């Protein structure tokens, strides 16, 4: 019965690890004023990181961030973080949340910040506007269904964010987070992470670092660097807190209302142009923000939402 129920609940979301189809009503809400720039071949578009968060606000703070989970290996990292009393940020993939919802709950309940990292991890600049929106919206929805809050921070996969994608993210009321230090754990030499961190110690440059919690070598390296960062005299914080905000400001608890999160201007970057290498104009404001993701979905999506609530009710009965 539990297997059938899990399959039923999974059917309320798009296919895992595939770019979700466009929802015309979502596109109408969040595609307003977006340039007509066509999708480009993946990895070929100059990045527009203007307004993105790359660093903390205090030189002695360090924002440890992990992408691509939650995976079955994430609990090992969570255990190490708990043992050392550290709070960090996890940018999660919606498809993996669908497979590991209890692990996401554990990360959230442990006090770590949860952010959006899209549904299927594509190069966002390579897909149409409507599908960019769906990638973000479905991830926001499954996070909300799992932990009861909607993140206001997101990280585009591979740091791939051209002007069009940047504008979409802004229309959705989200704050993009990139990084100032790439650990290299998704590159050709993933075992060099500890050496990379050791070389960064002493810089005190308010860094936000990029790591992953998907593969064993990545998690092992992530655990190994924790003592280095602590011994270096840094204060490890979730991204929201290293920007001087409270952790509660990283979320909305109601998906139908709430203003966009405003990041202090001294923390955001100026316009940055670069070509994406990581292996892992003025926008017209949309009438609502990502917190309204369930306010006006298509009729099919609305029916799916009702079915999902029914499934969750059945699950509650089974677990009594």
mmCIF file of C-alpha atoms in Angstrom:
data_model
loop_
_atom_site.group_PDB
_atom_site.id
_atom_site.type_symbol
_atom_site.label_atom_id
_atom_site.label_comp_id
_atom_site.label_asym_id
_atom_site.label_seq_id
_atom_site.Cartn_x
_atom_site.Cartn_y
_atom_site.Cartn_z
ATOM 1 C CA UNK A 1 0.000 0.000 0.000
ATOM 2 C CA UNK A 2 2.792 2.435 0.859
ATOM 3 C CA UNK A 3 4.508 1.700 -2.464
ATOM 4 C CA UNK A 4 1.280 2.394 -4.357
ATOM 5 C CA UNK A 5 0.729 5.575 -2.380
ATOM 6 C CA UNK A 6 4.273 6.772 -3.063
ATOM 7 C CA UNK A 7 3.748 6.143 -6.779
ATOM 8 C CA UNK A 8 0.441 8.035 -6.644
ATOM 9 C CA UNK A 9 2.014 11.020 -4.900
ATOM 10 C CA UNK A 10 4.952 11.056 -7.353
ATOM 11 C CA UNK A 11 2.490 11.271 -10.233
ATOM 12 C CA UNK A 12 1.467 14.733 -9.030
ATOM 13 C CA UNK A 13 4.799 16.154 -10.206
ATOM 14 C CA UNK A 14 6.531 16.252 -13.613
ATOM 15 C CA UNK A 15 8.714 13.298 -14.686
ATOM 16 C CA UNK A 16 11.934 13.229 -12.710
ATOM 17 C CA UNK A 17 15.141 14.564 -14.280
ATOM 18 C CA UNK A 18 13.336 15.968 -17.321
ATOM 19 C CA UNK A 19 12.656 19.624 -18.088
ATOM 20 C CA UNK A 20 8.989 20.239 -17.149
ATOM 21 C CA UNK A 21 6.624 21.547 -19.806
ATOM 22 C CA UNK A 22 5.582 25.179 -19.841
ATOM 23 C CA UNK A 23 2.517 26.245 -17.887
ATOM 24 C CA UNK A 24 1.057 29.192 -19.877
ATOM 25 C CA UNK A 25 -0.417 30.848 -16.787
ATOM 26 C CA UNK A 26 2.895 30.727 -14.936
ATOM 27 C CA UNK A 27 4.612 32.145 -18.022
ATOM 28 C CA UNK A 28 2.084 34.963 -18.192
ATOM 29 C CA UNK A 29 2.780 35.820 -14.534
ATOM 30 C CA UNK A 30 6.553 35.659 -14.517
ATOM 31 C CA UNK A 31 7.544 36.117 -18.151
ATOM 32 C CA UNK A 32 6.345 39.716 -18.237
ATOM 33 C CA UNK A 33 8.928 42.032 -19.751
ATOM 34 C CA UNK A 34 11.416 39.246 -20.421
ATOM 35 C CA UNK A 35 13.577 39.832 -23.481
ATOM 36 C CA UNK A 36 12.993 37.713 -26.558
ATOM 37 C CA UNK A 37 16.531 36.335 -26.512
ATOM 38 C CA UNK A 38 16.379 32.802 -27.862
ATOM 39 C CA UNK A 39 17.802 29.873 -25.882
ATOM 40 C CA UNK A 40 21.480 29.260 -26.633
ATOM 41 C CA UNK A 41 23.621 26.096 -26.793
ATOM 42 C CA UNK A 42 24.459 25.050 -23.250
ATOM 43 C CA UNK A 43 27.520 26.601 -21.694
ATOM 44 C CA UNK A 44 27.979 29.113 -24.523
ATOM 45 C CA UNK A 45 26.225 32.175 -23.114
ATOM 46 C CA UNK A 46 28.029 35.001 -21.301
ATOM 47 C CA UNK A 47 26.806 35.138 -17.718
ATOM 48 C CA UNK A 48 24.984 38.132 -16.303
ATOM 49 C CA UNK A 49 25.520 37.892 -12.547
ATOM 50 C CA UNK A 50 24.341 41.439 -11.872
ATOM 51 C CA UNK A 51 22.468 41.534 -8.595
ATOM 52 C CA UNK A 52 23.554 38.032 -7.627
ATOM 53 C CA UNK A 53 25.019 37.260 -4.214
ATOM 54 C CA UNK A 54 28.641 36.071 -4.353
ATOM 55 C CA UNK A 55 29.941 36.933 -0.884
ATOM 56 C CA UNK A 56 28.893 37.374 2.720
ATOM 57 C CA UNK A 57 28.727 40.813 4.286
ATOM 58 C CA UNK A 58 31.404 40.194 6.928
ATOM 59 C CA UNK A 59 34.980 39.218 6.077
ATOM 60 C CA UNK A 60 35.124 36.690 8.898
ATOM 61 C CA UNK A 61 31.971 34.861 7.799
ATOM 62 C CA UNK A 62 32.011 31.862 5.470
ATOM 63 C CA UNK A 63 28.960 30.569 3.625
ATOM 64 C CA UNK A 64 29.342 26.842 3.005
ATOM 65 C CA UNK A 65 26.868 25.798 0.305
ATOM 66 C CA UNK A 66 26.073 22.406 -1.208
ATOM 67 C CA UNK A 67 24.343 21.743 -4.530
ATOM 68 C CA UNK A 68 22.537 18.871 -6.268
ATOM 69 C CA UNK A 69 21.052 16.980 -3.302
ATOM 70 C CA UNK A 70 19.383 15.769 -1.319
ATOM 71 C CA UNK A 71 21.033 12.404 -1.924
ATOM 72 C CA UNK A 72 21.315 9.243 0.117
ATOM 73 C CA UNK A 73 24.796 10.487 1.087
ATOM 74 C CA UNK A 74 23.576 13.828 2.442
ATOM 75 C CA UNK A 75 22.886 12.406 5.947
ATOM 76 C CA UNK A 76 26.611 11.738 6.387
ATOM 77 C CA UNK A 77 27.302 15.429 5.811
ATOM 78 C CA UNK A 78 24.379 16.459 8.005
ATOM 79 C CA UNK A 79 25.739 14.307 10.823
ATOM 80 C CA UNK A 80 29.166 15.927 10.597
ATOM 81 C CA UNK A 81 27.668 19.416 10.508
ATOM 82 C CA UNK A 82 25.507 18.676 13.528
ATOM 83 C CA UNK A 83 28.469 17.282 15.452
ATOM 84 C CA UNK A 84 30.388 20.510 14.839
ATOM 85 C CA UNK A 85 27.404 22.810 15.406
ATOM 86 C CA UNK A 86 27.548 24.299 11.906
ATOM 87 C CA UNK A 87 24.665 25.658 9.834
ATOM 88 C CA UNK A 88 24.978 25.847 6.047
ATOM 89 C CA UNK A 89 22.921 26.118 2.862
ATOM 90 C CA UNK A 90 21.649 23.346 0.581
ATOM 91 C CA UNK A 91 20.489 24.224 -2.941
ATOM 92 C CA UNK A 92 18.294 21.281 -3.831
ATOM 93 C CA UNK A 93 17.157 19.701 -7.100
ATOM 94 C CA UNK A 94 13.391 19.131 -7.202
ATOM 95 C CA UNK A 95 13.668 15.671 -8.739
ATOM 96 C CA UNK A 96 15.964 14.557 -5.924
ATOM 97 C CA UNK A 97 13.632 16.024 -3.326
ATOM 98 C CA UNK A 98 10.941 13.751 -4.776
ATOM 99 C CA UNK A 99 13.198 10.763 -4.083
ATOM 100 C CA UNK A 100 14.575 11.873 -0.704
ATOM 101 C CA UNK A 101 11.945 13.995 1.011
ATOM 102 C CA UNK A 102 12.772 12.862 4.546
ATOM 103 C CA UNK A 103 16.414 13.853 4.027
ATOM 104 C CA UNK A 104 15.311 17.349 3.021
ATOM 105 C CA UNK A 105 13.174 17.535 6.159
ATOM 106 C CA UNK A 106 16.185 16.514 8.240
ATOM 107 C CA UNK A 107 18.345 19.253 6.711
ATOM 108 C CA UNK A 108 15.655 21.866 7.264
ATOM 109 C CA UNK A 109 14.877 20.722 10.812
ATOM 110 C CA UNK A 110 18.596 20.824 11.645
ATOM 111 C CA UNK A 111 18.558 24.564 10.905
ATOM 112 C CA UNK A 112 20.207 24.585 7.487
ATOM 113 C CA UNK A 113 18.950 26.955 4.813
ATOM 114 C CA UNK A 114 17.213 25.382 1.816
ATOM 115 C CA UNK A 115 17.374 27.004 -1.610
ATOM 116 C CA UNK A 116 16.077 26.215 -5.099
ATOM 117 C CA UNK A 117 18.369 24.550 -7.654
ATOM 118 C CA UNK A 118 15.754 23.745 -10.354
ATOM 119 C CA UNK A 119 13.816 20.584 -11.126
ATOM 120 C CA UNK A 120 16.164 18.763 -13.537
ATOM 121 C CA UNK A 121 19.434 20.769 -13.389
ATOM 122 C CA UNK A 122 19.612 22.118 -16.958
ATOM 123 C CA UNK A 123 21.569 25.027 -18.347
ATOM 124 C CA UNK A 124 18.752 27.546 -17.929
ATOM 125 C CA UNK A 125 20.009 29.753 -20.761
ATOM 126 C CA UNK A 126 19.516 26.805 -23.142
ATOM 127 C CA UNK A 127 15.760 26.348 -22.582
ATOM 128 C CA UNK A 128 12.735 28.565 -23.389
ATOM 129 C CA UNK A 129 11.422 31.108 -20.903
ATOM 130 C CA UNK A 130 8.315 29.102 -20.002
ATOM 131 C CA UNK A 131 10.392 26.058 -19.121
ATOM 132 C CA UNK A 132 12.845 28.121 -17.057
ATOM 133 C CA UNK A 133 9.858 29.217 -15.003
ATOM 134 C CA UNK A 134 8.530 25.663 -14.701
ATOM 135 C CA UNK A 135 11.948 24.403 -13.554
ATOM 136 C CA UNK A 136 11.864 26.865 -10.681
ATOM 137 C CA UNK A 137 8.159 26.639 -9.885
ATOM 138 C CA UNK A 138 7.975 22.860 -9.598
ATOM 139 C CA UNK A 139 11.017 22.858 -7.345
ATOM 140 C CA UNK A 140 9.470 25.548 -5.159
ATOM 141 C CA UNK A 141 6.252 23.566 -5.027
ATOM 142 C CA UNK A 142 7.798 20.251 -3.938
ATOM 143 C CA UNK A 143 9.919 22.035 -1.321
ATOM 144 C CA UNK A 144 6.782 23.717 0.012
ATOM 145 C CA UNK A 145 4.946 20.377 0.038
ATOM 146 C CA UNK A 146 7.852 18.772 1.924
ATOM 147 C CA UNK A 147 8.936 21.320 4.541
ATOM 148 C CA UNK A 148 6.125 23.859 4.476
ATOM 149 C CA UNK A 149 8.090 26.889 3.253
ATOM 150 C CA UNK A 150 9.055 28.443 -0.080
ATOM 151 C CA UNK A 151 12.737 29.463 -0.467
ATOM 152 C CA UNK A 152 13.484 32.994 -1.623
ATOM 153 C CA UNK A 153 17.040 32.173 -2.684
ATOM 154 C CA UNK A 154 17.982 30.068 -5.700
ATOM 155 C CA UNK A 155 21.136 29.024 -7.516
ATOM 156 C CA UNK A 156 21.079 28.470 -11.288
ATOM 157 C CA UNK A 157 22.805 25.192 -12.226
ATOM 158 C CA UNK A 158 26.402 25.691 -13.351
ATOM 159 C CA UNK A 159 26.036 29.375 -12.431
ATOM 160 C CA UNK A 160 24.444 29.664 -15.875
ATOM 161 C CA UNK A 161 22.467 32.904 -15.804
ATOM 162 C CA UNK A 162 22.361 35.178 -18.821
ATOM 163 C CA UNK A 163 20.403 38.450 -18.889
ATOM 164 C CA UNK A 164 17.163 36.678 -19.843
ATOM 165 C CA UNK A 165 17.373 34.120 -17.023
ATOM 166 C CA UNK A 166 18.424 36.823 -14.570
ATOM 167 C CA UNK A 167 15.315 38.803 -15.501
ATOM 168 C CA UNK A 168 13.054 35.764 -15.045
ATOM 169 C CA UNK A 169 14.494 35.068 -11.600
ATOM 170 C CA UNK A 170 13.923 38.692 -10.614
ATOM 171 C CA UNK A 171 10.358 38.598 -11.908
ATOM 172 C CA UNK A 172 9.766 35.633 -9.619
ATOM 173 C CA UNK A 173 10.934 37.586 -6.583
ATOM 174 C CA UNK A 174 13.957 35.342 -6.041
ATOM 175 C CA UNK A 175 17.536 36.241 -5.161
ATOM 176 C CA UNK A 176 20.193 34.354 -7.153
ATOM 177 C CA UNK A 177 23.243 33.088 -5.274
ATOM 178 C CA UNK A 178 26.470 32.222 -7.070
ATOM 179 C CA UNK A 179 29.814 31.717 -5.245
ATOM 180 C CA UNK A 180 33.215 33.327 -4.770
ATOM 181 C CA UNK A 181 35.110 30.049 -4.262
ATOM 182 C CA UNK A 182 34.549 26.886 -6.341
ATOM 183 C CA UNK A 183 35.860 23.854 -4.457
ATOM 184 C CA UNK A 184 36.394 21.953 -7.700
ATOM 185 C CA UNK A 185 34.636 18.876 -6.357
ATOM 186 C CA UNK A 186 32.697 18.427 -9.593
ATOM 187 C CA UNK A 187 35.732 18.870 -11.819
ATOM 188 C CA UNK A 188 38.542 16.624 -12.991
ATOM 189 C CA UNK A 189 40.250 16.516 -9.574
ATOM 190 C CA UNK A 190 37.538 16.152 -6.914
ATOM 191 C CA UNK A 191 40.082 14.887 -4.386
ATOM 192 C CA UNK A 192 41.799 18.289 -4.360
ATOM 193 C CA UNK A 193 39.055 20.006 -2.365
ATOM 194 C CA UNK A 194 40.911 19.900 0.946
ATOM 195 C CA UNK A 195 44.035 21.322 -0.688
ATOM 196 C CA UNK A 196 41.963 24.078 -2.295
ATOM 197 C CA UNK A 197 40.392 25.054 1.025
ATOM 198 C CA UNK A 198 43.759 24.959 2.761
ATOM 199 C CA UNK A 199 45.056 27.459 0.215
ATOM 200 C CA UNK A 200 42.145 29.798 0.900
ATOM 201 C CA UNK A 201 42.599 29.921 4.661
ATOM 202 C CA UNK A 202 43.634 33.300 6.019
ATOM 203 C CA UNK A 203 42.168 35.316 3.170
ATOM 204 C CA UNK A 204 39.134 36.532 5.165
ATOM 205 C CA UNK A 205 37.282 37.634 2.035
ATOM 206 C CA UNK A 206 33.657 36.952 3.054
ATOM 207 C CA UNK A 207 33.504 33.902 0.841
ATOM 208 C CA UNK A 208 30.590 31.754 -0.246
ATOM 209 C CA UNK A 209 31.954 28.415 -1.419
ATOM 210 C CA UNK A 210 30.495 25.854 -3.798
ATOM 211 C CA UNK A 211 30.463 22.138 -2.952
ATOM 212 C CA UNK A 212 28.134 19.228 -3.709
ATOM 213 C CA UNK A 213 26.466 16.463 -1.708
ATOM 214 C CA UNK A 214 25.688 14.029 -4.520
ATOM 215 C CA UNK A 215 28.649 11.635 -4.790
ATOM 216 C CA UNK A 216 30.711 9.893 -2.111
ATOM 217 C CA UNK A 217 33.963 11.651 -2.988
ATOM 218 C CA UNK A 218 32.202 15.026 -2.733
ATOM 219 C CA UNK A 219 30.637 14.312 0.643
ATOM 220 C CA UNK A 220 33.884 12.866 2.023
ATOM 221 C CA UNK A 221 35.790 15.987 0.968
ATOM 222 C CA UNK A 222 33.050 18.258 2.308
ATOM 223 C CA UNK A 223 33.293 16.617 5.723
ATOM 224 C CA UNK A 224 37.085 16.871 5.682
ATOM 225 C CA UNK A 225 37.181 20.646 5.167
ATOM 226 C CA UNK A 226 34.918 21.516 8.096
ATOM 227 C CA UNK A 227 37.733 21.489 10.645
ATOM 228 C CA UNK A 228 39.892 23.621 8.330
ATOM 229 C CA UNK A 229 37.273 26.366 8.073
ATOM 230 C CA UNK A 230 36.619 26.359 11.806
ATOM 231 C CA UNK A 231 40.330 26.370 12.635
ATOM 232 C CA UNK A 232 40.774 29.291 10.227
ATOM 233 C CA UNK A 233 38.715 31.467 12.539
ATOM 234 C CA UNK A 234 35.702 31.803 10.267
ATOM 235 C CA UNK A 235 32.093 31.878 11.394
ATOM 236 C CA UNK A 236 30.144 29.475 9.211
ATOM 237 C CA UNK A 237 26.629 30.701 8.464
ATOM 238 C CA UNK A 238 23.740 29.989 6.069
ATOM 239 C CA UNK A 239 23.709 32.442 3.173
ATOM 240 C CA UNK A 240 20.797 34.479 4.554
ATOM 241 C CA UNK A 241 22.543 34.944 7.899
ATOM 242 C CA UNK A 242 25.895 35.739 6.346
ATOM 243 C CA UNK A 243 24.078 38.559 4.548
ATOM 244 C CA UNK A 244 22.924 39.944 7.902
ATOM 245 C CA UNK A 245 19.375 38.588 7.700
ATOM 246 C CA UNK A 246 17.481 36.178 9.883
ATOM 247 C CA UNK A 247 17.015 32.660 8.590
ATOM 248 C CA UNK A 248 13.250 33.201 8.548
ATOM 249 C CA UNK A 249 13.763 35.872 5.881
ATOM 250 C CA UNK A 250 15.021 33.167 3.539
ATOM 251 C CA UNK A 251 11.492 31.782 3.189
ATOM 252 C CA UNK A 252 7.838 32.534 2.820
ATOM 253 C CA UNK A 253 5.513 30.338 4.850
ATOM 254 C CA UNK A 254 2.533 31.197 2.665
ATOM 255 C CA UNK A 255 2.735 30.465 -1.030
ATOM 256 C CA UNK A 256 -0.019 32.941 -1.869
ATOM 257 C CA UNK A 257 1.464 36.163 -0.527
ATOM 258 C CA UNK A 258 4.656 37.849 0.603
ATOM 259 C CA UNK A 259 6.926 40.513 -0.911
ATOM 260 C CA UNK A 260 10.119 39.700 -2.814
ATOM 261 C CA UNK A 261 13.206 39.497 -0.638
ATOM 262 C CA UNK A 262 15.295 42.644 -0.900
ATOM 263 C CA UNK A 263 19.026 42.099 -0.482
ATOM 264 C CA UNK A 264 21.062 45.065 0.828
ATOM 265 C CA UNK A 265 22.701 46.776 -2.128
ATOM 266 C CA UNK A 266 26.184 46.716 -0.623
ATOM 267 C CA UNK A 267 26.090 42.913 -0.704
ATOM 268 C CA UNK A 268 25.106 42.352 -4.331
ATOM 269 C CA UNK A 269 27.603 42.455 -7.169
ATOM 270 C CA UNK A 270 27.942 44.844 -10.019
ATOM 271 C CA UNK A 271 27.344 43.523 -13.535
ATOM 272 C CA UNK A 272 29.696 40.607 -14.177
ATOM 273 C CA UNK A 273 30.271 39.025 -17.569
ATOM 274 C CA UNK A 274 31.915 35.640 -17.775
ATOM 275 C CA UNK A 275 31.595 32.384 -19.672
ATOM 276 C CA UNK A 276 30.240 29.475 -17.673
ATOM 277 C CA UNK A 277 32.892 26.871 -16.912
ATOM 278 C CA UNK A 278 31.595 25.260 -13.721
ATOM 279 C CA UNK A 279 30.626 21.597 -14.185
ATOM 280 C CA UNK A 280 28.094 21.549 -11.818
ATOM 281 C CA UNK A 281 17.646 45.412 -19.016
ATOM 282 C CA UNK A 282 14.947 46.711 -16.610
ATOM 283 C CA UNK A 283 12.365 44.063 -15.900
ATOM 284 C CA UNK A 284 8.671 44.774 -15.825
ATOM 285 C CA UNK A 285 7.566 43.491 -12.441
ATOM 286 C CA UNK A 286 5.210 40.548 -12.551
ATOM 287 C CA UNK A 287 2.001 41.004 -10.560
ATOM 288 C CA UNK A 288 3.047 38.399 -7.988
ATOM 289 C CA UNK A 289 6.162 36.647 -6.735
ATOM 290 C CA UNK A 290 7.161 33.019 -6.457
ATOM 291 C CA UNK A 291 5.122 32.758 -3.255
ATOM 292 C CA UNK A 292 2.034 32.759 -5.497
ATOM 293 C CA UNK A 293 3.149 29.612 -7.276
ATOM 294 C CA UNK A 294 -0.068 27.787 -6.373
ATOM 295 C CA UNK A 295 -2.373 30.762 -6.677
ATOM 296 C CA UNK A 296 -3.278 30.474 -10.365
ATOM 297 C CA UNK A 297 -1.877 27.259 -11.853
ATOM 298 C CA UNK A 298 -3.508 25.572 -14.802
ATOM 299 C CA UNK A 299 -6.649 23.526 -14.222
ATOM 300 C CA UNK A 300 -4.571 20.350 -14.463
ATOM 301 C CA UNK A 301 -2.106 21.606 -11.880
ATOM 302 C CA UNK A 302 -4.950 22.583 -9.567
ATOM 303 C CA UNK A 303 -6.445 19.103 -9.842
ATOM 304 C CA UNK A 304 -3.047 17.573 -9.169
ATOM 305 C CA UNK A 305 -2.696 19.707 -6.051
ATOM 306 C CA UNK A 306 -5.999 18.418 -4.709
ATOM 307 C CA UNK A 307 -4.964 14.834 -5.481
ATOM 308 C CA UNK A 308 -1.681 15.369 -3.663
ATOM 309 C CA UNK A 309 -3.437 16.623 -0.557
ATOM 310 C CA UNK A 310 -5.657 13.548 -0.664
ATOM 311 C CA UNK A 311 -2.579 11.338 -0.945
ATOM 312 C CA UNK A 312 -0.968 13.044 2.026
ATOM 313 C CA UNK A 313 -4.156 12.521 4.016
ATOM 314 C CA UNK A 314 -4.118 8.825 3.177
ATOM 315 C CA UNK A 315 -0.478 8.630 4.198
ATOM 316 C CA UNK A 316 -1.285 10.215 7.551
ATOM 317 C CA UNK A 317 -3.958 7.601 8.159
ATOM 318 C CA UNK A 318 -1.580 4.775 7.267
ATOM 319 C CA UNK A 319 1.050 6.093 9.634
ATOM 320 C CA UNK A 320 -1.294 6.360 12.631
#
